[in-house]
XYZ file of C-alpha atoms in Angstrom:
726
model
C 50.626 -44.266 56.503
C 48.799 -41.705 54.201
C 45.360 -42.737 52.937
C 45.091 -43.646 49.456
C 42.794 -41.408 47.336
C 39.489 -43.200 46.489
C 39.136 -45.296 43.245
C 36.851 -43.775 40.502
C 34.225 -45.809 39.859
C 32.485 -44.945 36.345
C 29.466 -46.944 37.237
C 28.485 -44.195 39.922
C 28.516 -41.471 37.179
C 26.993 -43.271 34.300
C 23.840 -45.550 33.756
C 24.463 -48.630 31.661
C 22.106 -50.802 30.000
C 21.671 -54.324 30.679
C 24.228 -55.395 28.069
C 26.857 -53.269 30.311
C 26.957 -50.594 27.258
C 26.444 -46.645 27.617
C 26.746 -43.458 25.761
C 30.365 -41.715 26.313
C 30.121 -38.789 28.022
C 32.800 -37.235 26.291
C 31.444 -38.286 22.673
C 27.791 -36.539 23.769
C 29.740 -33.222 24.633
C 31.447 -33.027 21.532
C 28.735 -33.938 19.490
C 25.525 -32.422 21.265
C 22.686 -34.055 23.490
C 21.150 -35.669 20.339
C 23.807 -37.851 20.095
C 23.040 -41.277 21.764
C 20.954 -44.298 22.084
C 22.575 -46.094 19.286
C 26.154 -44.860 20.017
C 26.941 -47.054 23.077
C 30.767 -46.895 22.762
C 31.425 -46.837 26.719
C 32.020 -50.197 28.502
C 32.914 -50.914 32.183
C 34.583 -53.912 33.889
C 33.543 -55.185 37.120
C 35.963 -53.160 38.866
C 34.381 -49.914 37.574
C 37.139 -49.182 34.912
C 36.053 -48.210 31.874
C 36.895 -47.622 27.817
C 35.552 -45.766 24.919
C 35.740 -47.905 21.957
C 35.517 -44.263 19.710
C 39.103 -43.442 21.222
C 38.424 -40.993 24.138
C 40.906 -40.874 26.696
C 39.693 -40.947 30.461
C 40.834 -37.730 30.887
C 38.210 -36.575 28.404
C 35.554 -38.704 30.173
C 36.367 -37.592 33.487
C 36.505 -33.989 32.197
C 32.950 -34.333 30.475
C 31.469 -35.662 33.827
C 33.114 -32.849 35.997
C 35.193 -35.383 37.737
C 39.040 -34.677 37.375
C 41.283 -36.615 39.481
C 42.553 -34.948 42.912
C 46.124 -35.207 41.967
C 48.218 -36.053 38.885
C 50.703 -38.870 39.409
C 53.953 -38.580 37.474
C 54.572 -40.788 34.655
C 57.508 -42.024 36.029
C 55.987 -43.567 39.097
C 52.601 -44.347 37.749
C 51.541 -48.077 37.264
C 51.678 -49.260 33.828
C 48.205 -50.216 32.292
C 47.452 -53.557 31.318
C 47.776 -54.414 27.586
C 44.383 -54.949 25.938
C 43.212 -58.295 25.737
C 43.668 -60.112 22.790
C 40.608 -61.785 21.182
C 40.772 -65.004 19.086
C 38.289 -67.236 17.082
C 38.418 -70.770 16.418
C 39.248 -72.639 13.370
C 35.635 -73.615 12.919
C 34.715 -70.173 12.889
C 37.345 -69.208 10.146
C 35.887 -72.258 8.139
C 32.227 -70.916 8.352
C 33.097 -67.458 7.388
C 35.389 -69.050 4.413
C 32.579 -71.083 3.335
C 30.077 -67.971 3.377
C 32.408 -65.948 1.188
C 31.876 -68.912 -1.724
C 28.708 -69.292 -1.100
C 27.401 -66.809 -3.726
C 29.219 -64.515 -6.141
C 28.814 -61.178 -4.033
C 30.669 -58.058 -4.333
C 33.419 -59.190 -1.610
C 34.482 -62.048 -4.330
C 34.566 -59.354 -7.055
C 36.376 -56.998 -5.123
C 39.109 -59.407 -4.152
C 39.304 -60.715 -7.929
C 39.762 -56.878 -8.661
C 42.729 -56.769 -6.768
C 44.430 -59.683 -8.095
C 43.256 -62.550 -5.078
C 42.113 -65.253 -7.194
C 39.705 -68.072 -5.645
C 42.904 -70.412 -5.073
C 44.526 -67.507 -3.180
C 41.450 -66.712 -1.024
C 41.052 -70.502 -0.394
C 44.855 -71.089 0.777
C 44.529 -68.173 3.063
C 40.929 -68.889 4.398
C 39.933 -65.637 3.648
C 35.959 -65.207 4.625
C 33.203 -62.740 5.156
C 31.304 -61.811 7.995
C 28.981 -59.308 9.402
C 30.393 -56.300 11.259
C 27.838 -54.491 13.747
C 27.792 -50.663 13.204
C 26.108 -47.788 14.914
C 23.066 -47.678 12.478
C 23.467 -50.767 10.283
C 25.517 -54.022 9.919
C 28.249 -54.143 7.020
C 29.490 -57.172 5.448
C 33.355 -57.306 5.787
C 36.184 -59.503 4.400
C 38.040 -61.239 7.288
C 41.658 -62.018 7.116
C 42.462 -65.019 9.758
C 45.929 -64.529 11.469
C 47.248 -67.506 13.156
C 47.807 -66.796 16.955
C 48.649 -70.327 18.108
C 46.915 -73.542 19.638
C 44.515 -73.721 16.745
C 43.197 -70.196 17.257
C 43.133 -67.047 15.243
C 42.845 -63.324 15.173
C 40.508 -61.564 13.060
C 41.302 -58.442 10.878
C 38.230 -57.133 8.872
C 38.080 -54.905 5.887
C 34.891 -53.694 6.041
C 32.940 -53.241 2.789
C 35.467 -51.953 0.438
C 33.230 -52.310 -2.427
C 30.766 -49.491 -1.183
C 30.690 -46.153 -2.657
C 31.435 -43.296 -0.248
C 27.752 -42.174 -0.383
C 26.424 -45.331 0.831
C 28.504 -45.535 3.792
C 27.599 -44.552 7.652
C 28.824 -41.557 8.901
C 31.288 -43.292 11.646
C 32.530 -45.484 8.854
C 36.068 -47.128 9.663
C 37.592 -48.973 6.727
C 39.227 -51.399 9.171
C 38.537 -53.286 12.210
C 41.143 -55.051 14.279
C 39.489 -55.317 17.802
C 41.442 -57.569 19.939
C 44.513 -58.122 17.340
C 47.883 -57.307 19.001
C 50.628 -55.647 17.169
C 52.420 -58.977 15.665
C 53.574 -60.409 12.447
C 51.274 -61.876 9.980
C 53.346 -64.394 7.794
C 51.953 -65.525 4.607
C 54.865 -67.709 3.579
C 57.325 -68.997 6.020
C 59.553 -71.996 5.432
C 61.604 -73.310 8.107
C 64.625 -72.927 6.211
C 63.981 -69.339 5.019
C 67.246 -67.043 5.390
C 65.474 -63.693 4.313
C 62.193 -61.814 4.845
C 60.531 -59.616 2.456
C 58.241 -57.295 4.739
C 55.324 -55.721 3.279
C 53.326 -52.673 4.195
C 49.716 -54.395 4.392
C 48.068 -57.625 4.483
C 46.867 -57.843 0.877
C 50.544 -57.079 -0.387
C 51.694 -59.842 1.825
C 48.926 -62.071 0.510
C 49.860 -61.314 -3.171
C 53.414 -61.577 -2.784
C 53.547 -64.488 -0.399
C 51.629 -66.419 -3.147
C 54.433 -65.704 -5.619
C 57.045 -67.136 -3.614
C 55.245 -70.358 -2.233
C 57.747 -72.287 -4.027
C 60.877 -70.752 -2.576
C 62.153 -72.227 0.680
C 64.634 -69.413 1.266
C 62.370 -66.259 1.464
C 59.436 -65.649 4.200
C 56.854 -62.923 3.599
C 55.236 -61.016 6.082
C 53.501 -57.757 7.392
C 52.463 -56.126 10.526
C 49.122 -56.268 11.972
C 49.398 -52.620 13.313
C 50.132 -50.745 9.838
C 53.112 -48.843 8.766
C 53.194 -46.238 11.281
C 53.536 -48.603 14.338
C 56.794 -51.186 15.262
C 55.778 -54.280 17.078
C 58.008 -55.090 20.227
C 61.465 -56.475 19.904
C 60.243 -59.989 20.726
C 57.808 -60.062 17.693
C 60.568 -58.511 15.479
C 62.825 -61.360 16.644
C 60.538 -63.823 14.523
C 61.421 -62.403 11.201
C 63.835 -64.778 9.798
C 67.564 -63.437 8.370
C 67.996 -60.182 6.344
C 64.692 -58.016 6.171
C 63.833 -56.328 2.889
C 61.334 -53.638 3.537
C 59.042 -52.710 0.663
C 56.763 -49.944 1.447
C 54.277 -48.047 -0.408
C 55.878 -45.248 -3.051
C 54.534 -41.897 -3.565
C 52.461 -41.720 -0.560
C 50.624 -38.309 -0.049
C 52.541 -36.115 2.529
C 50.771 -35.490 6.050
C 50.140 -31.877 7.100
C 53.612 -32.073 8.876
C 55.260 -33.070 5.721
C 55.830 -36.806 6.555
C 55.489 -39.265 3.917
C 53.716 -42.402 5.858
C 55.189 -45.332 4.016
C 58.652 -43.865 3.868
C 58.568 -42.811 7.433
C 57.052 -46.120 8.439
C 59.872 -48.016 6.737
C 62.469 -46.078 8.131
C 60.948 -46.859 11.825
C 61.171 -50.510 11.136
C 64.525 -50.468 9.875
C 65.910 -48.426 12.587
C 64.230 -50.829 15.127
C 65.847 -53.763 13.134
C 69.254 -52.315 12.908
C 71.752 -53.775 10.669
C 69.723 -56.579 9.123
C 67.230 -54.342 7.692
C 67.392 -52.883 4.064
C 65.091 -50.556 2.313
C 63.695 -51.325 -1.276
C 61.657 -49.623 -3.715
C 58.724 -51.428 -5.188
C 59.130 -52.068 -8.833
C 57.750 -49.380 -10.925
C 57.685 -48.007 -14.437
C 58.148 -44.192 -15.345
C 54.026 -44.027 -16.152
C 53.479 -45.229 -12.634
C 55.175 -42.561 -11.086
C 52.509 -40.351 -10.480
C 50.156 -42.834 -8.911
C 49.636 -42.403 -5.121
C 50.529 -44.976 -2.939
C 52.061 -47.366 -5.356
C 52.288 -50.859 -3.533
C 53.453 -54.405 -3.962
C 49.777 -55.441 -5.493
C 50.067 -52.657 -7.882
C 53.558 -53.775 -9.091
C 52.247 -57.407 -9.356
C 48.948 -56.610 -11.153
C 51.009 -54.546 -13.617
C 53.143 -57.438 -14.698
C 56.175 -57.442 -12.641
C 57.514 -60.749 -11.532
C 59.242 -62.169 -8.352
C 62.608 -61.686 -10.426
C 61.662 -58.172 -10.261
C 61.451 -58.007 -6.635
C 64.470 -59.953 -6.295
C 66.398 -57.297 -8.037
C 64.769 -54.754 -5.977
C 65.866 -56.376 -3.045
C 69.339 -56.743 -4.092
C 69.745 -52.787 -4.654
C 67.962 -52.286 -1.196
C 70.157 -49.804 1.071
C 70.888 -49.862 4.760
C 68.971 -47.128 6.569
C 71.322 -44.589 8.294
C 69.272 -42.329 10.897
C 70.025 -38.564 10.432
C 72.369 -37.048 12.821
C 70.621 -35.230 15.467
C 71.753 -31.407 15.701
C 72.756 -29.968 18.760
C 70.466 -26.793 20.041
C 73.586 -24.746 19.310
C 73.948 -25.931 15.621
C 70.110 -25.447 15.093
C 70.426 -21.811 16.150
C 73.678 -21.137 14.122
C 73.795 -22.934 11.097
C 70.329 -24.248 10.094
C 67.817 -21.748 8.328
C 64.730 -20.902 10.033
C 61.894 -21.306 7.710
C 59.560 -19.012 9.509
C 61.680 -16.107 9.261
C 60.573 -15.914 5.485
C 56.934 -15.961 6.737
C 57.053 -13.284 9.440
C 55.293 -10.229 8.601
C 55.560 -6.908 10.496
C 52.056 -5.420 11.290
C 52.808 -2.290 9.478
C 53.476 -4.553 6.446
C 50.218 -6.392 6.926
C 48.319 -2.914 6.902
C 49.967 -1.849 3.912
C 49.271 -4.922 1.713
C 46.079 -6.342 2.770
C 43.208 -5.372 0.792
C 40.739 -2.703 2.041
C 37.719 -4.260 1.256
C 36.108 -7.812 0.965
C 35.371 -8.483 -2.699
C 32.159 -10.416 -3.355
C 31.398 -12.810 -6.399
C 27.711 -12.513 -5.328
C 27.184 -10.023 -2.351
C 26.472 -11.434 1.055
C 26.843 -15.365 -0.408
C 29.924 -16.051 -1.901
C 33.266 -14.117 -1.714
C 35.267 -13.825 -4.865
C 38.653 -16.009 -3.765
C 37.591 -18.458 -1.261
C 36.334 -22.142 -0.795
C 32.375 -22.620 -0.159
C 30.304 -25.850 0.230
C 26.475 -26.320 -1.247
C 24.792 -29.228 0.364
C 21.438 -30.710 0.243
C 19.675 -34.124 0.606
C 19.513 -36.139 -2.629
C 16.974 -34.874 -5.373
C 16.601 -31.523 -3.460
C 17.902 -29.556 -6.653
C 21.495 -28.685 -5.595
C 22.874 -29.323 -9.165
C 20.226 -27.036 -10.696
C 21.348 -24.072 -7.965
C 24.994 -24.818 -9.052
C 23.847 -24.468 -12.543
C 21.744 -21.357 -12.062
C 24.595 -19.740 -10.242
C 27.106 -20.741 -13.109
C 24.736 -19.257 -15.952
C 24.307 -16.001 -13.849
C 28.057 -15.510 -13.327
C 28.724 -16.272 -17.130
C 26.182 -14.095 -18.483
C 26.562 -11.597 -15.893
C 22.733 -11.711 -14.911
C 21.453 -11.358 -11.296
C 21.393 -14.252 -8.754
C 18.698 -14.617 -6.434
C 18.204 -10.689 -7.003
C 21.722 -10.103 -6.590
C 24.191 -8.404 -9.018
C 27.149 -10.607 -9.797
C 30.923 -10.470 -10.963
C 30.841 -11.514 -14.553
C 33.282 -13.968 -15.717
C 34.105 -17.425 -17.034
C 32.944 -20.706 -15.140
C 34.767 -24.118 -14.934
C 32.019 -26.690 -14.090
C 33.188 -30.100 -13.121
C 30.151 -32.421 -13.349
C 30.614 -36.183 -12.573
C 27.080 -37.123 -12.319
C 25.141 -36.152 -15.096
C 25.264 -37.063 -18.627
C 25.796 -34.388 -21.456
C 22.084 -35.202 -22.604
C 20.682 -33.888 -19.262
C 22.986 -31.052 -19.212
C 21.751 -29.836 -22.306
C 18.118 -30.245 -21.465
C 18.556 -27.930 -18.460
C 20.564 -25.639 -20.188
C 17.645 -25.263 -22.961
C 15.096 -25.040 -19.878
C 17.117 -22.222 -18.239
C 17.498 -20.265 -21.364
C 21.510 -20.674 -21.767
C 22.747 -19.194 -25.081
C 25.936 -20.076 -27.202
C 29.162 -18.079 -26.481
C 28.799 -18.260 -22.971
C 32.311 -18.641 -21.189
C 31.520 -21.834 -19.300
C 33.725 -25.138 -19.651
C 32.781 -28.493 -18.337
C 34.656 -31.775 -16.938
C 32.879 -34.872 -16.927
C 35.903 -36.682 -14.924
C 38.205 -35.618 -12.440
C 39.846 -36.520 -9.258
C 41.680 -34.563 -6.655
C 45.025 -36.355 -7.482
C 44.822 -34.298 -10.740
C 44.419 -30.775 -9.141
C 47.785 -29.908 -10.392
C 46.277 -30.265 -14.277
C 43.283 -28.579 -13.215
C 45.042 -25.539 -12.048
C 47.158 -25.413 -15.171
C 43.658 -25.147 -17.045
C 42.341 -22.703 -14.610
C 45.330 -20.459 -15.215
C 44.616 -20.450 -18.780
C 40.847 -19.982 -18.316
C 40.851 -17.290 -15.537
C 37.468 -18.485 -14.303
C 35.552 -16.324 -11.514
C 33.885 -19.528 -10.503
C 34.962 -23.678 -10.251
C 32.049 -25.845 -9.503
C 32.896 -29.577 -8.231
C 29.561 -31.546 -8.543
C 29.838 -33.646 -6.317
C 32.476 -33.961 -3.561
C 32.041 -37.697 -3.314
C 32.663 -38.064 -6.960
C 36.020 -36.386 -7.101
C 37.504 -38.143 -4.233
C 40.255 -40.696 -4.754
C 42.521 -40.963 -1.716
C 40.443 -43.711 0.343
C 39.946 -41.247 3.080
C 36.417 -41.506 4.778
C 34.259 -38.596 4.834
C 33.829 -38.914 8.378
C 37.599 -38.620 8.938
C 39.221 -35.588 10.242
C 41.751 -35.782 7.620
C 39.528 -34.849 5.033
C 40.686 -31.188 5.692
C 43.976 -31.937 4.165
C 42.237 -33.152 0.765
C 40.559 -29.734 0.768
C 43.088 -27.577 1.777
C 44.789 -27.281 -1.674
C 41.266 -26.350 -3.052
C 41.237 -23.470 -0.466
C 44.536 -22.401 -1.226
C 44.181 -22.724 -5.133
C 40.932 -20.400 -4.615
C 42.996 -17.674 -2.928
C 46.024 -17.886 -5.398
C 43.861 -17.748 -8.345
C 41.389 -15.281 -7.042
C 38.425 -17.512 -8.104
C 35.678 -18.769 -5.811
C 35.319 -22.778 -5.627
C 32.065 -24.287 -4.802
C 31.700 -27.765 -3.709
C 28.378 -29.640 -4.174
C 28.008 -32.006 -1.392
C 25.183 -34.306 0.609
C 23.390 -33.571 3.702
C 21.435 -36.138 5.787
C 17.645 -35.497 6.217
C 16.814 -31.878 6.771
C 13.652 -30.406 5.972
C 11.680 -27.038 6.557
C 9.575 -28.654 9.484
C 12.813 -29.388 11.478
C 14.912 -26.432 9.815
C 14.119 -24.171 13.063
C 14.721 -27.184 15.742
C 18.311 -28.227 14.740
C 21.492 -26.690 13.370
C 21.183 -27.457 9.789
C 24.726 -27.178 9.133
C 25.403 -30.068 11.399
C 23.334 -32.270 8.914
C 26.219 -31.868 6.424
C 27.409 -35.497 5.564
C 30.716 -36.494 6.954
C 33.364 -34.871 9.366
C 33.023 -31.512 10.602
C 36.168 -30.875 9.180
C 34.632 -30.253 5.572
C 32.673 -27.746 6.802
C 35.560 -26.027 8.936
C 38.009 -25.854 5.830
C 35.519 -23.960 3.612
C 34.825 -20.188 4.091
C 31.057 -20.550 3.977
C 28.372 -23.354 3.603
C 24.967 -23.300 2.003
C 22.256 -25.868 3.166
C 19.290 -26.128 0.929
C 16.332 -27.730 2.856
C 12.443 -28.657 1.488
C 9.262 -29.953 2.704
C 6.844 -31.975 0.935
C 5.226 -29.210 -0.785
C 8.273 -28.365 -2.713
C 8.985 -25.145 -0.575
C 12.670 -24.193 -0.123
C 14.935 -22.580 2.095
C 18.690 -21.623 1.868
C 20.822 -21.412 4.800
C 24.155 -19.397 4.328
C 26.860 -19.116 6.775
C 30.240 -17.481 6.522
C 32.556 -15.358 8.333
C 31.097 -12.270 7.467
C 27.118 -12.987 8.738
C 24.400 -15.469 7.947
C 21.679 -15.362 5.415
C 18.119 -17.114 5.672
C 16.457 -17.258 2.325
C 13.218 -18.339 0.914
C 13.384 -19.802 -2.604
C 11.257 -21.365 -5.428
C 12.368 -23.586 -8.317
C 10.360 -22.543 -11.362
C 9.469 -25.905 -13.113
C 9.279 -24.316 -16.569
C 12.697 -22.436 -16.532
C 14.504 -24.734 -13.913
C 15.869 -21.520 -12.437
C 16.001 -20.894 -8.731
C 14.371 -17.554 -7.579
C 14.394 -15.625 -4.302
C 10.824 -15.092 -2.731
C 12.473 -11.780 -0.925
C 14.249 -8.694 -2.069
C 17.881 -8.124 -1.540
C 18.616 -5.281 0.935
C 21.988 -4.251 0.179
C 23.897 -2.129 2.559
C 22.834 1.764 2.564
C 25.100 4.211 1.526
C 25.787 7.699 1.664
C 24.062 9.836 -0.945
C 26.667 12.369 -1.237
C 29.284 9.561 -1.798
C 27.355 7.917 -4.365
C 26.659 11.224 -6.396
C 30.374 11.838 -6.291
C 30.883 8.191 -7.817
C 28.192 8.764 -10.746
C 29.503 12.187 -11.333
C 33.161 10.661 -12.038
C 31.768 7.847 -14.001
C 29.789 10.019 -16.102
C 32.519 12.175 -16.809
C 35.278 9.365 -17.193
C 33.132 6.498 -18.398
C 34.598 3.832 -16.433
C 37.275 3.463 -13.708
C 38.827 0.863 -11.112
C 38.449 1.269 -7.310
C 41.926 2.790 -7.023
C 41.232 5.512 -9.853
C 38.086 6.357 -8.351
C 39.631 6.550 -5.030
C 42.404 8.824 -6.272
C 40.135 11.339 -8.078
C 37.473 11.269 -5.144
C 39.390 10.768 -2.042
C 36.467 8.316 -0.437
C 37.749 5.330 1.405
C 38.097 2.153 -0.590
C 35.906 0.120 1.702
C 33.235 2.851 1.351
C 33.588 2.809 -2.497
C 33.384 -0.889 -2.658
C 29.970 -0.501 -0.894
C 28.826 2.191 -3.151
C 29.684 0.752 -6.161
C 27.928 -2.758 -5.208
C 24.864 -0.660 -4.372
C 24.859 1.141 -7.607
C 25.504 -2.170 -9.485
C 22.586 -3.675 -7.932
C 20.430 -0.894 -9.111
C 22.021 -1.366 -12.503
C 23.388 2.429 -12.716
C 26.805 0.915 -13.348
C 28.326 -2.258 -14.571
C 31.243 -4.410 -13.759
C 33.723 -5.798 -16.027
C 37.522 -7.027 -16.367
C 40.131 -9.514 -15.526
C 40.421 -11.302 -12.115
C 42.911 -8.870 -10.799
C 41.342 -5.713 -11.934
C 37.602 -4.890 -12.011
C 36.429 -2.108 -13.978
C 33.271 -0.200 -13.314
C 31.298 1.659 -16.042
C 28.616 3.975 -15.971
C 25.348 2.483 -17.679
C 23.328 4.578 -19.906
C 20.041 2.996 -20.165
C 18.362 6.392 -21.367
C 20.905 7.207 -23.894
C 21.677 10.174 -21.929
C 24.289 10.096 -19.483
C 23.892 13.407 -18.004
C 20.116 13.022 -17.724
C 20.645 9.987 -16.017
C 23.060 11.178 -13.386
C 20.658 14.162 -12.952
C 17.762 11.909 -12.506
C 19.651 10.103 -9.841
C 20.739 13.005 -8.032
C 17.122 14.306 -7.679
C 15.818 10.958 -6.615
C 18.662 10.086 -4.586
C 17.063 10.684 -1.303
C 13.937 9.042 -2.042
C 15.461 5.747 -3.350
C 17.935 5.543 -0.183
C 14.958 6.233 2.374
C 12.749 3.805 0.672
C 15.312 0.849 0.679
C 15.766 -1.609 -2.084
C 12.261 -2.284 -3.659
C 13.029 -4.189 -6.660
C 10.874 -7.176 -7.654
C 11.521 -10.341 -5.985
C 11.739 -12.212 -9.426
C 13.129 -11.706 -13.223
C 10.347 -11.100 -15.362
C 10.314 -13.982 -17.867
C 10.198 -13.584 -21.901
C 6.725 -12.459 -23.100
C 5.975 -15.986 -24.855
C 8.049 -19.066 -24.506
C 7.721 -22.466 -25.973
C 7.145 -24.972 -23.047
C 6.413 -28.846 -23.235
C 2.808 -29.721 -22.173
C 3.435 -32.299 -19.502
C 0.373 -33.770 -20.108
C 1.062 -34.514 -24.160
C 4.690 -35.648 -24.528
C 6.139 -34.065 -27.356
C 3.108 -31.547 -27.796
C 4.002 -27.657 -27.764
C 1.835 -24.999 -26.500
C 2.177 -21.245 -26.355
C 2.301 -19.650 -22.976
C 1.316 -16.110 -22.777
C 3.514 -13.705 -20.650
C 0.570 -13.387 -18.053
C 0.241 -16.888 -17.840
C 4.091 -17.035 -16.801
C 3.828 -14.342 -14.905
C 1.013 -15.802 -12.861
C 2.895 -19.027 -12.277
C 5.954 -17.304 -10.492
C 5.455 -15.730 -6.946
C 6.066 -11.849 -6.473
C 5.487 -11.380 -2.782
C 6.759 -12.888 0.399
C 4.640 -14.726 2.816
C 2.827 -18.223 2.784
C 0.665 -17.525 -0.152
C 3.501 -16.887 -2.459
C 5.276 -20.067 -1.444
C 2.156 -22.019 -2.243
C 1.696 -20.446 -5.649
C 5.544 -21.254 -6.401
C 4.995 -24.990 -5.097
C 2.041 -25.531 -7.793
C 4.673 -25.158 -10.785
C 7.096 -27.081 -9.349
C 8.388 -30.714 -10.394
C 6.304 -30.934 -13.188
C 9.336 -32.125 -15.326
C 10.578 -35.078 -13.293
C 13.226 -36.105 -15.638
C 14.775 -32.615 -15.718
C 14.503 -32.129 -11.819
C 16.025 -35.405 -11.092
C 19.316 -33.687 -9.545
C 21.969 -35.087 -7.512
């Protein structure tokens, strides 16, 4: 007889605390060494078996420990694992949670009322409220008791649905059903029922069950496991008579194109066979664009039980689609990948020869970017400084920009605050900037139509937490599905899209010790779907650092915020790529002669490679020797005649070319303000005093180093109401 392999005991590899909890090795491997202490998700049993409550598989845990099994047992002969243990509570615990709910008029009662669940309904179904322990803090949750027999109850929790996204912990999950098996929850089940109305979730079942409470022929139920999981056959047998499935309509498709509600209904109908019918939740034409239209929505919109009965009469039997044989698939069905197949020569011919920048080294012209900072750090002011630069064609952080219109979605600040900031920053009338004060991602198709009309160079969403309306947590990996349409729109419309978002606590004193991009709030999927990210860090002395990452390199900038103009400024000069003097001279000669031209036209005339041309033109643009204009599809470069003599300027450029290129970019770090500007005296509200250009110039640092930063900080935060940014 062969000797059986030794049993793997997790307790020999992981140290557990006195409560029998430990940090999961797989979670720590994925999230870094700083992950731990409060995240004790790994638990063992007395035999040394183990489970991670965050969902890591045994294989992943053993891989993280370097303890892979010595051999793999085929699935066909492997022993089946025990089903998870069910956890129940007593009727006394149910009553205590129910009394807690009605002991005060808190947010849970108001949230239930807004869903159409009255106090009488909550009392009938014994809804309650209880604390749900989290990794960093406890949250109140609405409890739904589900009868388990013998006077015991399972308990499903809806965790703090009244909290906004910015107040939720990073590991937030909306539902908790620990110890709840895949079973049926009946909200109305008369002994004489001859049919069942099956809803997608508990709230729908409660609302519809209350409507049919006087009917003896209809049972109302839902599954505790959601729409995508079907309970075992012995559970399905508990549903009386013919089963009419009411699923959520117009759900957002998943990445694979599957519509969750419809697909779940088809799964249930296939498992129930001939006694199942799929019905449509009553709906009016104006509701057709609402995602996830469900039973509760229909009842709150005024539909009655008679409307559901009529929908049940029209319900249809689900017939599974015929499965095509491999031969049929190869010969008859069109291959959707064929139209996307590109030969390498075609790719080389059609791909651009250079990367076009909206702001050199910071923002590309047609991709999605993220700007994140902690609350009140000034990220909205930074976004407005960028918007002003793009709309007016002024430099941004000492860098030249591509001028164009801007579409700014500002969902947090009032028009009064926006106007005050515009006046301080020196905005003028006639700038091509357009504002929206309300927007949700479900309205993206309408926004796209507006963007096609305005042809913006830049679209700003301020902030991400205010434009989401899909119920997906920021910590969920599904966030990428919400943001991918923005990424696609940026590429198709050839405009840059900037998402303003939040970070955890990041300051200058810890920015060198941590990966600042890891402080971006929510799932790493948010950062992954964007081309690049900006993180703005500050310290208690109002010094700032902007860390930028994208696929073309990284930037680490020191910034200052001028409190009188509310504009962000760079404390260091921009160092663009060096160019060939001969190439620059040939480009200037062409523009001096023709006055303007596109890259294609200059390439045809000079024979210079387009990639090199873009670098040369970008450098000349930064030195104010050429200007950029034109539509999103075609940029036109024009010769700049600052001395009213094109030829003299070109000759001057040729004579000084070697010196300029040899010395690098020595332009001043900051833009010089107007000679005199009227500023409010912070010491005397309403009083106005005149500030000379020397005083203004002294208030803005012009050199690098700690001295420059300290000088800048003395001018910061003097106008508190204007600096109160998101």
